[in-house]
mmCIF file of N, CA and C in Angstrom:
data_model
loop_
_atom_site.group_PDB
_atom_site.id
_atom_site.type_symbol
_atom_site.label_atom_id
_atom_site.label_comp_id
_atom_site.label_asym_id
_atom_site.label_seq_id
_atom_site.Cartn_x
_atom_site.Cartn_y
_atom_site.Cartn_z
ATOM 1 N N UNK M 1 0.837 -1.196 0.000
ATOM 2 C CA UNK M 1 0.000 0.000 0.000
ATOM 3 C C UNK M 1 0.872 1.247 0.000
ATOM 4 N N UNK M 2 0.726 1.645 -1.162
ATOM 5 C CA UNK M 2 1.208 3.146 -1.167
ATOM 6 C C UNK M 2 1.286 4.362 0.566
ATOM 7 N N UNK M 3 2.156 4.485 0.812
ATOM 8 C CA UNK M 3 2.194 5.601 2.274
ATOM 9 C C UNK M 3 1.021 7.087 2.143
ATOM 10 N N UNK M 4 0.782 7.688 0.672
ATOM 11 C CA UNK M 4 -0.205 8.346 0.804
ATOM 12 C C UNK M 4 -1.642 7.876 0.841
ATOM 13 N N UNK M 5 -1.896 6.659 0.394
ATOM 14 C CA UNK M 5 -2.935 6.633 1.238
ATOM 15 C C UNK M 5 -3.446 5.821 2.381
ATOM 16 N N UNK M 6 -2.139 5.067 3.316
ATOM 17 C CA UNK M 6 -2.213 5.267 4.329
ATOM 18 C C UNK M 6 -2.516 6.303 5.117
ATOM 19 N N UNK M 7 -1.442 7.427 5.089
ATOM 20 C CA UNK M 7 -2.526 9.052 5.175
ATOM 21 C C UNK M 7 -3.491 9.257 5.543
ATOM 22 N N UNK M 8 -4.097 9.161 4.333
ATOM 23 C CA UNK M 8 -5.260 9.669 3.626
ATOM 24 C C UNK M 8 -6.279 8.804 4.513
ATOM 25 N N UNK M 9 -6.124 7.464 4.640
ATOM 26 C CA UNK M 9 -7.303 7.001 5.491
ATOM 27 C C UNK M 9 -7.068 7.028 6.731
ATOM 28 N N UNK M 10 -5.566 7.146 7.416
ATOM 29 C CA UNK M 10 -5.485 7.269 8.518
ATOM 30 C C UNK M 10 -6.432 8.792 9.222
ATOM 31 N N UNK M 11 -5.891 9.743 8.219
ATOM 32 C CA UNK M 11 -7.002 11.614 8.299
ATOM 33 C C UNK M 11 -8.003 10.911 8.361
ATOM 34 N N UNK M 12 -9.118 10.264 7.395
ATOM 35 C CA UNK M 12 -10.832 9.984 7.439
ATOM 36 C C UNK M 12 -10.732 9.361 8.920
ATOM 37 N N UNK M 13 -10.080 8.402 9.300
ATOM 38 C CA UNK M 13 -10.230 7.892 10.383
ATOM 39 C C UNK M 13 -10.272 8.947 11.558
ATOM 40 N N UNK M 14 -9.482 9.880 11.433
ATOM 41 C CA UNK M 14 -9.523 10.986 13.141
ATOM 42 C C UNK M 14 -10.368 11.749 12.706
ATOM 43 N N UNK M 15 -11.130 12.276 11.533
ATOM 44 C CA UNK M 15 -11.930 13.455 11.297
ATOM 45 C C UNK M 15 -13.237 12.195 11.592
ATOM 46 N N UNK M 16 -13.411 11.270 11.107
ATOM 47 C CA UNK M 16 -14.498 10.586 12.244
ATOM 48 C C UNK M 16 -14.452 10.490 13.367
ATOM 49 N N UNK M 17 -13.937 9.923 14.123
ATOM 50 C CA UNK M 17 -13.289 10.275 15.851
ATOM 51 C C UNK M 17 -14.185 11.290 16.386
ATOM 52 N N UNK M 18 -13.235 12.569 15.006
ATOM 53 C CA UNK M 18 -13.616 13.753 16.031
ATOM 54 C C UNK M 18 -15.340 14.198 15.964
ATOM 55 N N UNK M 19 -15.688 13.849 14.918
ATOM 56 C CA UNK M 19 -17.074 14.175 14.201
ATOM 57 C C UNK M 19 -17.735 13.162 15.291
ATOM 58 N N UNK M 20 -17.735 12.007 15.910
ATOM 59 C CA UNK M 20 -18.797 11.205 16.725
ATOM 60 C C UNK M 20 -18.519 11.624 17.903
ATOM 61 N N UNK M 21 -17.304 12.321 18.501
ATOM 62 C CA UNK M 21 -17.271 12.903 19.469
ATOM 63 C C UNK M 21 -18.133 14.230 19.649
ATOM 64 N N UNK M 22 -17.599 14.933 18.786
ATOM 65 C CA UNK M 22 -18.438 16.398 18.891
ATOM 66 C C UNK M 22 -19.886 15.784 18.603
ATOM 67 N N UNK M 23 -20.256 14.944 17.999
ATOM 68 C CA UNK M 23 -22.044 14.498 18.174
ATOM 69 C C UNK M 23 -22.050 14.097 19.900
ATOM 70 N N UNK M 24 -21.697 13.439 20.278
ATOM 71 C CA UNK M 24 -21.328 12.823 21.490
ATOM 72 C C UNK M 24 -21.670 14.067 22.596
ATOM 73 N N UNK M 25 -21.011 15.099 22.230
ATOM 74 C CA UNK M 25 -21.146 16.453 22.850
ATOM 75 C C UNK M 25 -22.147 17.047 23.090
ATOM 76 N N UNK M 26 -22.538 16.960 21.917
ATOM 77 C CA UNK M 26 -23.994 18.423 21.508
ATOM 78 C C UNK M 26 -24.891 17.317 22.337
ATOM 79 N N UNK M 27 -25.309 15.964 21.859
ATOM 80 C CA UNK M 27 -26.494 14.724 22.401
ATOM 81 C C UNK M 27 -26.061 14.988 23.840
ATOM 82 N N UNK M 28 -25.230 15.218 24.414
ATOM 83 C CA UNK M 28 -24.879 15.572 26.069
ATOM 84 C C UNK M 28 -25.389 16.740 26.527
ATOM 85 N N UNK M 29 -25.353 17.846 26.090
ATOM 86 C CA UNK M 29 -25.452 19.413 26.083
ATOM 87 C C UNK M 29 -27.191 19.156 26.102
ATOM 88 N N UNK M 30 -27.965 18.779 24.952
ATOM 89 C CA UNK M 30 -29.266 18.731 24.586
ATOM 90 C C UNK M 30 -29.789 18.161 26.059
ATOM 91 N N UNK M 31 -29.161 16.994 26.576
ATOM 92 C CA UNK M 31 -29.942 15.942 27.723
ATOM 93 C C UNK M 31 -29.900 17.312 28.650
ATOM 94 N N UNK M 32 -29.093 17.637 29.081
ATOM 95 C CA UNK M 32 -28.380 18.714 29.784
ATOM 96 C C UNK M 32 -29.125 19.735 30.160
ATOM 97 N N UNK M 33 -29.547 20.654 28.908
ATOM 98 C CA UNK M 33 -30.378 21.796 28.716
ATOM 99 C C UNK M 33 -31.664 21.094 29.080
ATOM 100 N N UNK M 34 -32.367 20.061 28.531
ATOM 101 C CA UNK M 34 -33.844 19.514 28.937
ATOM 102 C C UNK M 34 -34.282 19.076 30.163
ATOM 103 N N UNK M 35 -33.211 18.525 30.757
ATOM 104 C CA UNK M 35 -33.393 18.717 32.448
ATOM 105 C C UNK M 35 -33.188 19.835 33.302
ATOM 106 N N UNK M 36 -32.404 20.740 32.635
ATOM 107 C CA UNK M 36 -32.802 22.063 33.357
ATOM 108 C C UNK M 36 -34.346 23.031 32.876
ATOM 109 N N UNK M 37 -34.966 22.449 32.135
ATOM 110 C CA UNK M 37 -35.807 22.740 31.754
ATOM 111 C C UNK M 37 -35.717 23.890 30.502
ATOM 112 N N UNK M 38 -34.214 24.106 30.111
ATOM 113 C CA UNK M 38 -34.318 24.804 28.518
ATOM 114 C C UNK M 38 -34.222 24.488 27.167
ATOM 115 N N UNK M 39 -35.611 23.932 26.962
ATOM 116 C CA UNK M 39 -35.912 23.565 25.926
ATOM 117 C C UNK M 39 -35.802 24.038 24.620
ATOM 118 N N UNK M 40 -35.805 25.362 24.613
ATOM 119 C CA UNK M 40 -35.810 25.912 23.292
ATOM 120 C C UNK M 40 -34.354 26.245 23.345
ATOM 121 N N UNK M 41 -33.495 26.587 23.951
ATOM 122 C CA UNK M 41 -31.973 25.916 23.848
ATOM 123 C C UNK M 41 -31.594 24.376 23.306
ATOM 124 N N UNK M 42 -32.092 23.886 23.976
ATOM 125 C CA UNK M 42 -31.588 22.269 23.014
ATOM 126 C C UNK M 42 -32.289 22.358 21.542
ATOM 127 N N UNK M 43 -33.593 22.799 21.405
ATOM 128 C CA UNK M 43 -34.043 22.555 20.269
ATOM 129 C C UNK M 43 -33.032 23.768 19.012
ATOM 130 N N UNK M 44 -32.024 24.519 19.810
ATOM 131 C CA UNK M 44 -31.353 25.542 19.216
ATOM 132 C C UNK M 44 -29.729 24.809 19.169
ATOM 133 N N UNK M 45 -29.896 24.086 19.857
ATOM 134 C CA UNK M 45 -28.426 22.996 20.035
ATOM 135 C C UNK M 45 -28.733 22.070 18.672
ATOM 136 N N UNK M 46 -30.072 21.778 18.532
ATOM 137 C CA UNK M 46 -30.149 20.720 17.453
ATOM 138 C C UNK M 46 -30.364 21.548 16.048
ATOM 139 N N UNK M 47 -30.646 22.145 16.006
ATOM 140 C CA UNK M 47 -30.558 23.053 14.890
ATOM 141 C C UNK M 47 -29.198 23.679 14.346
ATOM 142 N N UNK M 48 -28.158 23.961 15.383
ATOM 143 C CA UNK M 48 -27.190 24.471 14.930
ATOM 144 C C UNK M 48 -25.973 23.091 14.286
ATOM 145 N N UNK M 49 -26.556 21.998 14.841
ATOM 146 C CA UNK M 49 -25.705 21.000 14.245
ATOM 147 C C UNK M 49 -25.697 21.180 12.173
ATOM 148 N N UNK M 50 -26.820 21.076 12.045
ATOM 149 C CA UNK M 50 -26.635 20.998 10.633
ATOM 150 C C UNK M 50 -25.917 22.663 9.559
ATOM 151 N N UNK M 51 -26.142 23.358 10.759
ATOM 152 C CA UNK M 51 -24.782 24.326 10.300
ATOM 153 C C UNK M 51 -23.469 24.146 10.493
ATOM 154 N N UNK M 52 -23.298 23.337 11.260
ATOM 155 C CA UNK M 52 -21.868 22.567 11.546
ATOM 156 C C UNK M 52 -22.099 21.253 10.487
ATOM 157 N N UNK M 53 -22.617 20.657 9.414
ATOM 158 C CA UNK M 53 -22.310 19.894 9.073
ATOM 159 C C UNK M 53 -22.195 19.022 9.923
ATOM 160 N N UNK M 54 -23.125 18.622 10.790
ATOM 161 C CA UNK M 54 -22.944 17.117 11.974
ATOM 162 C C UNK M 54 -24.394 17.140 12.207
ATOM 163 N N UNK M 55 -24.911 15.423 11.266
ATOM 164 C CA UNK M 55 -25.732 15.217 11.173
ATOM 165 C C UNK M 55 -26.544 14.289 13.001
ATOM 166 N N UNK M 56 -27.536 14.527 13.281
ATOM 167 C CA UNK M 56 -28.071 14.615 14.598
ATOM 168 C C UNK M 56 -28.746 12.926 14.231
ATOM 169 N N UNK M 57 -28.134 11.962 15.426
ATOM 170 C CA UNK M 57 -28.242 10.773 15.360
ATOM 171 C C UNK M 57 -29.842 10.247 16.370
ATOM 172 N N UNK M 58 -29.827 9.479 16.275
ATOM 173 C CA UNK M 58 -31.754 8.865 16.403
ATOM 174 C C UNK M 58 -31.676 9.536 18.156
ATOM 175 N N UNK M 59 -30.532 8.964 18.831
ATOM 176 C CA UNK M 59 -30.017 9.719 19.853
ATOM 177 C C UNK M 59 -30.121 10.876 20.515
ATOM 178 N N UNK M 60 -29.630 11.676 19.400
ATOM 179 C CA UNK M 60 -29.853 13.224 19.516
ATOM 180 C C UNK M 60 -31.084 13.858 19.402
ATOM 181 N N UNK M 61 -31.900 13.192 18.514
ATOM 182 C CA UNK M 61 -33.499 13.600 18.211
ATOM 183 C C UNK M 61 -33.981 13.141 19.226
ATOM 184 N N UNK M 62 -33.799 11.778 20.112
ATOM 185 C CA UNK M 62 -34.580 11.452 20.860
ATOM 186 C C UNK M 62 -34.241 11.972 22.884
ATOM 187 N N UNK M 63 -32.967 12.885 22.690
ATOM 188 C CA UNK M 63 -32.642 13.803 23.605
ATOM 189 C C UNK M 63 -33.340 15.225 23.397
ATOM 190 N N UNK M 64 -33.465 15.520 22.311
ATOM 191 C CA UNK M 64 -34.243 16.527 22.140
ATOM 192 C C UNK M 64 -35.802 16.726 22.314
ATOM 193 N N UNK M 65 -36.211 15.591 21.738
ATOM 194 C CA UNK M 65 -38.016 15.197 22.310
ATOM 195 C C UNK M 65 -38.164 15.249 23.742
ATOM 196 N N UNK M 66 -37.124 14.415 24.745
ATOM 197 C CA UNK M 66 -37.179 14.381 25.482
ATOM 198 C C UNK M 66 -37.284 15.840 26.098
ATOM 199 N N UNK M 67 -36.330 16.901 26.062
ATOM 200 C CA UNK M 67 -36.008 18.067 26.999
ATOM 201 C C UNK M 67 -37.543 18.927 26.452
ATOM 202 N N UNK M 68 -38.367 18.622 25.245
ATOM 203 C CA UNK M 68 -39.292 18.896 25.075
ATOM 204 C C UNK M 68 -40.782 18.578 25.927
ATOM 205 N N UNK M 69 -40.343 17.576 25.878
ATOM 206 C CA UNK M 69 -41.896 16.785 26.991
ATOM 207 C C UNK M 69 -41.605 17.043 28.287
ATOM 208 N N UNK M 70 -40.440 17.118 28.685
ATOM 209 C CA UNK M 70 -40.245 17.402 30.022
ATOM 210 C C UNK M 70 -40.743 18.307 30.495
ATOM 211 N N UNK M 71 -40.457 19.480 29.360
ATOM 212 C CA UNK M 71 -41.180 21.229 29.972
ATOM 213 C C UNK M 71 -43.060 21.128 29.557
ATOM 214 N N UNK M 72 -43.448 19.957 28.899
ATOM 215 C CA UNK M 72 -44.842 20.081 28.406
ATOM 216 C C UNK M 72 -44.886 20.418 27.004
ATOM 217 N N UNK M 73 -43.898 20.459 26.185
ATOM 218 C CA UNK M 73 -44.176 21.523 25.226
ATOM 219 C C UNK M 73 -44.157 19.987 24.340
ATOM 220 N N UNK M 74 -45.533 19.103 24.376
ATOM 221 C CA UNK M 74 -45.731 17.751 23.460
ATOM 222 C C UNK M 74 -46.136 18.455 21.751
ATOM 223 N N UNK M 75 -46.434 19.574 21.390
ATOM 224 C CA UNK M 75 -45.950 19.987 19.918
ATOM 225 C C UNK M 75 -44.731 19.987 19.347
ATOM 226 N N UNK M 76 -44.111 20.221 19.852
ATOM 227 C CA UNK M 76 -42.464 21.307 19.750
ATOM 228 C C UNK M 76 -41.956 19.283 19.493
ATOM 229 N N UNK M 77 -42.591 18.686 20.610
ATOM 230 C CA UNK M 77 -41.828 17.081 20.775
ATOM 231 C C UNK M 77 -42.330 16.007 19.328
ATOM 232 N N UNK M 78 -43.431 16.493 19.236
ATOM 233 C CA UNK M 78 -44.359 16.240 17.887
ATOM 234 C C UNK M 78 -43.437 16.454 16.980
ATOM 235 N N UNK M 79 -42.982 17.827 16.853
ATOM 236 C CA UNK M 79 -42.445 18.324 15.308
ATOM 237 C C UNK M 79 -41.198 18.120 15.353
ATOM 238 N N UNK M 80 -40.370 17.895 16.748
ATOM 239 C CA UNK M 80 -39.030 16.902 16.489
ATOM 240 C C UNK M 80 -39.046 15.798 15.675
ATOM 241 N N UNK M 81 -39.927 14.637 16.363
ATOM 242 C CA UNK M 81 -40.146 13.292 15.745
ATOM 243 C C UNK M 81 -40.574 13.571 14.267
ATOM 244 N N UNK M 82 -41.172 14.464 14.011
ATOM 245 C CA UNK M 82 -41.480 14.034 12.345
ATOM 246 C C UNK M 82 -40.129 14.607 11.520
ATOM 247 N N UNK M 83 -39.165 15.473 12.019
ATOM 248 C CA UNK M 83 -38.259 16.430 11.840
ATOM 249 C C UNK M 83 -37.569 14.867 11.798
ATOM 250 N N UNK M 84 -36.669 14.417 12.305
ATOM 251 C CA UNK M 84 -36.333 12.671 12.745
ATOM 252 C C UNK M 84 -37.185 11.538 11.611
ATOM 253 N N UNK M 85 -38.228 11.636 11.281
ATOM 254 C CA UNK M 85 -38.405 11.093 10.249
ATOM 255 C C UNK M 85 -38.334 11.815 8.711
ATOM 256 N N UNK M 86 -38.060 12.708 8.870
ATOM 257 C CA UNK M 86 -38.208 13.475 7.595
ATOM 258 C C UNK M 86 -36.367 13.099 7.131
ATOM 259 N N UNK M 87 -35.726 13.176 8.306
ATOM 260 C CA UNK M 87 -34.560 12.541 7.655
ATOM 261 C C UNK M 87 -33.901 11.187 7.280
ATOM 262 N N UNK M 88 -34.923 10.645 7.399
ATOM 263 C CA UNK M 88 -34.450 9.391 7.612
ATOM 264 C C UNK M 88 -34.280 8.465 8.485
ATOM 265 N N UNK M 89 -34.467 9.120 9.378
ATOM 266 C CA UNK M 89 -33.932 8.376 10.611
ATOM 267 C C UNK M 89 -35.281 7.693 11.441
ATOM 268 N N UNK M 90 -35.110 6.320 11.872
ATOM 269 C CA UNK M 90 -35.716 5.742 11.948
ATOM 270 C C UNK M 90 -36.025 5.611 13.845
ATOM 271 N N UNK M 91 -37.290 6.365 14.244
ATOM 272 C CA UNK M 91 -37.457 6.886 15.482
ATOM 273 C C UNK M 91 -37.560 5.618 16.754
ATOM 274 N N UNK M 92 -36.923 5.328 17.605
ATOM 275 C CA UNK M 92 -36.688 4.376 18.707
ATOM 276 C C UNK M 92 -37.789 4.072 19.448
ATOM 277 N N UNK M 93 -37.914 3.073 20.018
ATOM 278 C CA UNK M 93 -38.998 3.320 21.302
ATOM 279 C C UNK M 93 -39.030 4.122 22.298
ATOM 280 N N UNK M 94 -37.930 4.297 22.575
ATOM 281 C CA UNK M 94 -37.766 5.710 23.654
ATOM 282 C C UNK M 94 -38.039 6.982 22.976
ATOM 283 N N UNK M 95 -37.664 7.492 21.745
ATOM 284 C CA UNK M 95 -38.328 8.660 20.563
ATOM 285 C C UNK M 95 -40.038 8.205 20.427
ATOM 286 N N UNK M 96 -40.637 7.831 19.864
ATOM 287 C CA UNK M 96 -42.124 7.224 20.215
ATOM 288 C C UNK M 96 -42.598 7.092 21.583
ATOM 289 N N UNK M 97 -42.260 6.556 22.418
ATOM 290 C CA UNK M 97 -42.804 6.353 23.974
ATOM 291 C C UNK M 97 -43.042 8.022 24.782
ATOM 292 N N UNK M 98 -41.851 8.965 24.718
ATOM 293 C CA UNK M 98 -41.569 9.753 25.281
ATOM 294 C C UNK M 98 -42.636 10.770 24.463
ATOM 295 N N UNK M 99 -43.100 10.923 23.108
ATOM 296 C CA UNK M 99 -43.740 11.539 22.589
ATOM 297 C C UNK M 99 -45.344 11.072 22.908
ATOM 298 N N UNK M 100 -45.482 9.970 23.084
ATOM 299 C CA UNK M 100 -46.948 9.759 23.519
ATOM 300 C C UNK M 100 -47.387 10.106 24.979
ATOM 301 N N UNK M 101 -46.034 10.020 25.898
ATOM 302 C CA UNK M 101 -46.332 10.709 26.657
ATOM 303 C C UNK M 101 -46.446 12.194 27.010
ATOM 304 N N UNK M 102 -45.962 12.735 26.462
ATOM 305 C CA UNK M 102 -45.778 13.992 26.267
ATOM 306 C C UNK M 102 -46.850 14.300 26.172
ATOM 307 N N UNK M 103 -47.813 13.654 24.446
ATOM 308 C CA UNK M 103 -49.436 14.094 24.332
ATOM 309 C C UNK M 103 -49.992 13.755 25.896
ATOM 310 N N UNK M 104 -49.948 12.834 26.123
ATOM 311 C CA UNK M 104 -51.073 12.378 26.895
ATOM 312 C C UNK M 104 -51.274 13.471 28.262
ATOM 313 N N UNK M 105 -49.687 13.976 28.792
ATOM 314 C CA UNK M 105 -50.008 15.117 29.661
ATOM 315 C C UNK M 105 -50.219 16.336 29.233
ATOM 316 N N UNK M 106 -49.961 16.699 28.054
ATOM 317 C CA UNK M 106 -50.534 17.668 27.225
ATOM 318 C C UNK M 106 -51.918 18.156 27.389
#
């Protein structure tokens, strides 16, 4: 194997690292903000990811529903989950569970 692209995949390898870490981060920050009850901060944590180019994992959507239902706000938790399916991403039982509850104290 050629030494440049040893390199070359050794770089993809740490710019992933660093990219599941910094997701790792923000999905921490989001839990974070929703138990202190600032919701429209996390939902501003999850929004700013895709200006960073760091796509928000089933994880992250389903930290974000969460800091949503917590404060009551089961719309805002609504329009996460479909936000989470609109990308693709395929919503957990804990993303579903946490949203029905949400309605139900709604």
């Amino acid at each position: 194997r050629p030494a440049a692209a040893c390199r070359e995949e050794s770089l993809l390898g740490s710019y992933h690292r660093q990219l599941q870490a910094e997701l790792r981060k923000r999905t921490t920050l989001i839990r974070s903000l929703g138990k202190s009850g600032r919701w429209t901060e996390a939902l501003q944590v999850l929004e700013q990811m895709d200006a960073r180019s760091l796509a928000p994992s089933t994880i992250t959507f389903s930290a974000a529903i969460a800091a949503c239902a917590r404060c009551g706000e089961w719309q805002q938790a609504l329009h996460a989950l479909g936000e989470m399916e609109g990308r693709g991403l395929a919503p957990d039982l804990i993303a579903y569970s946490t949203v029905v509850s949400a309605c139900e104290k709604g």
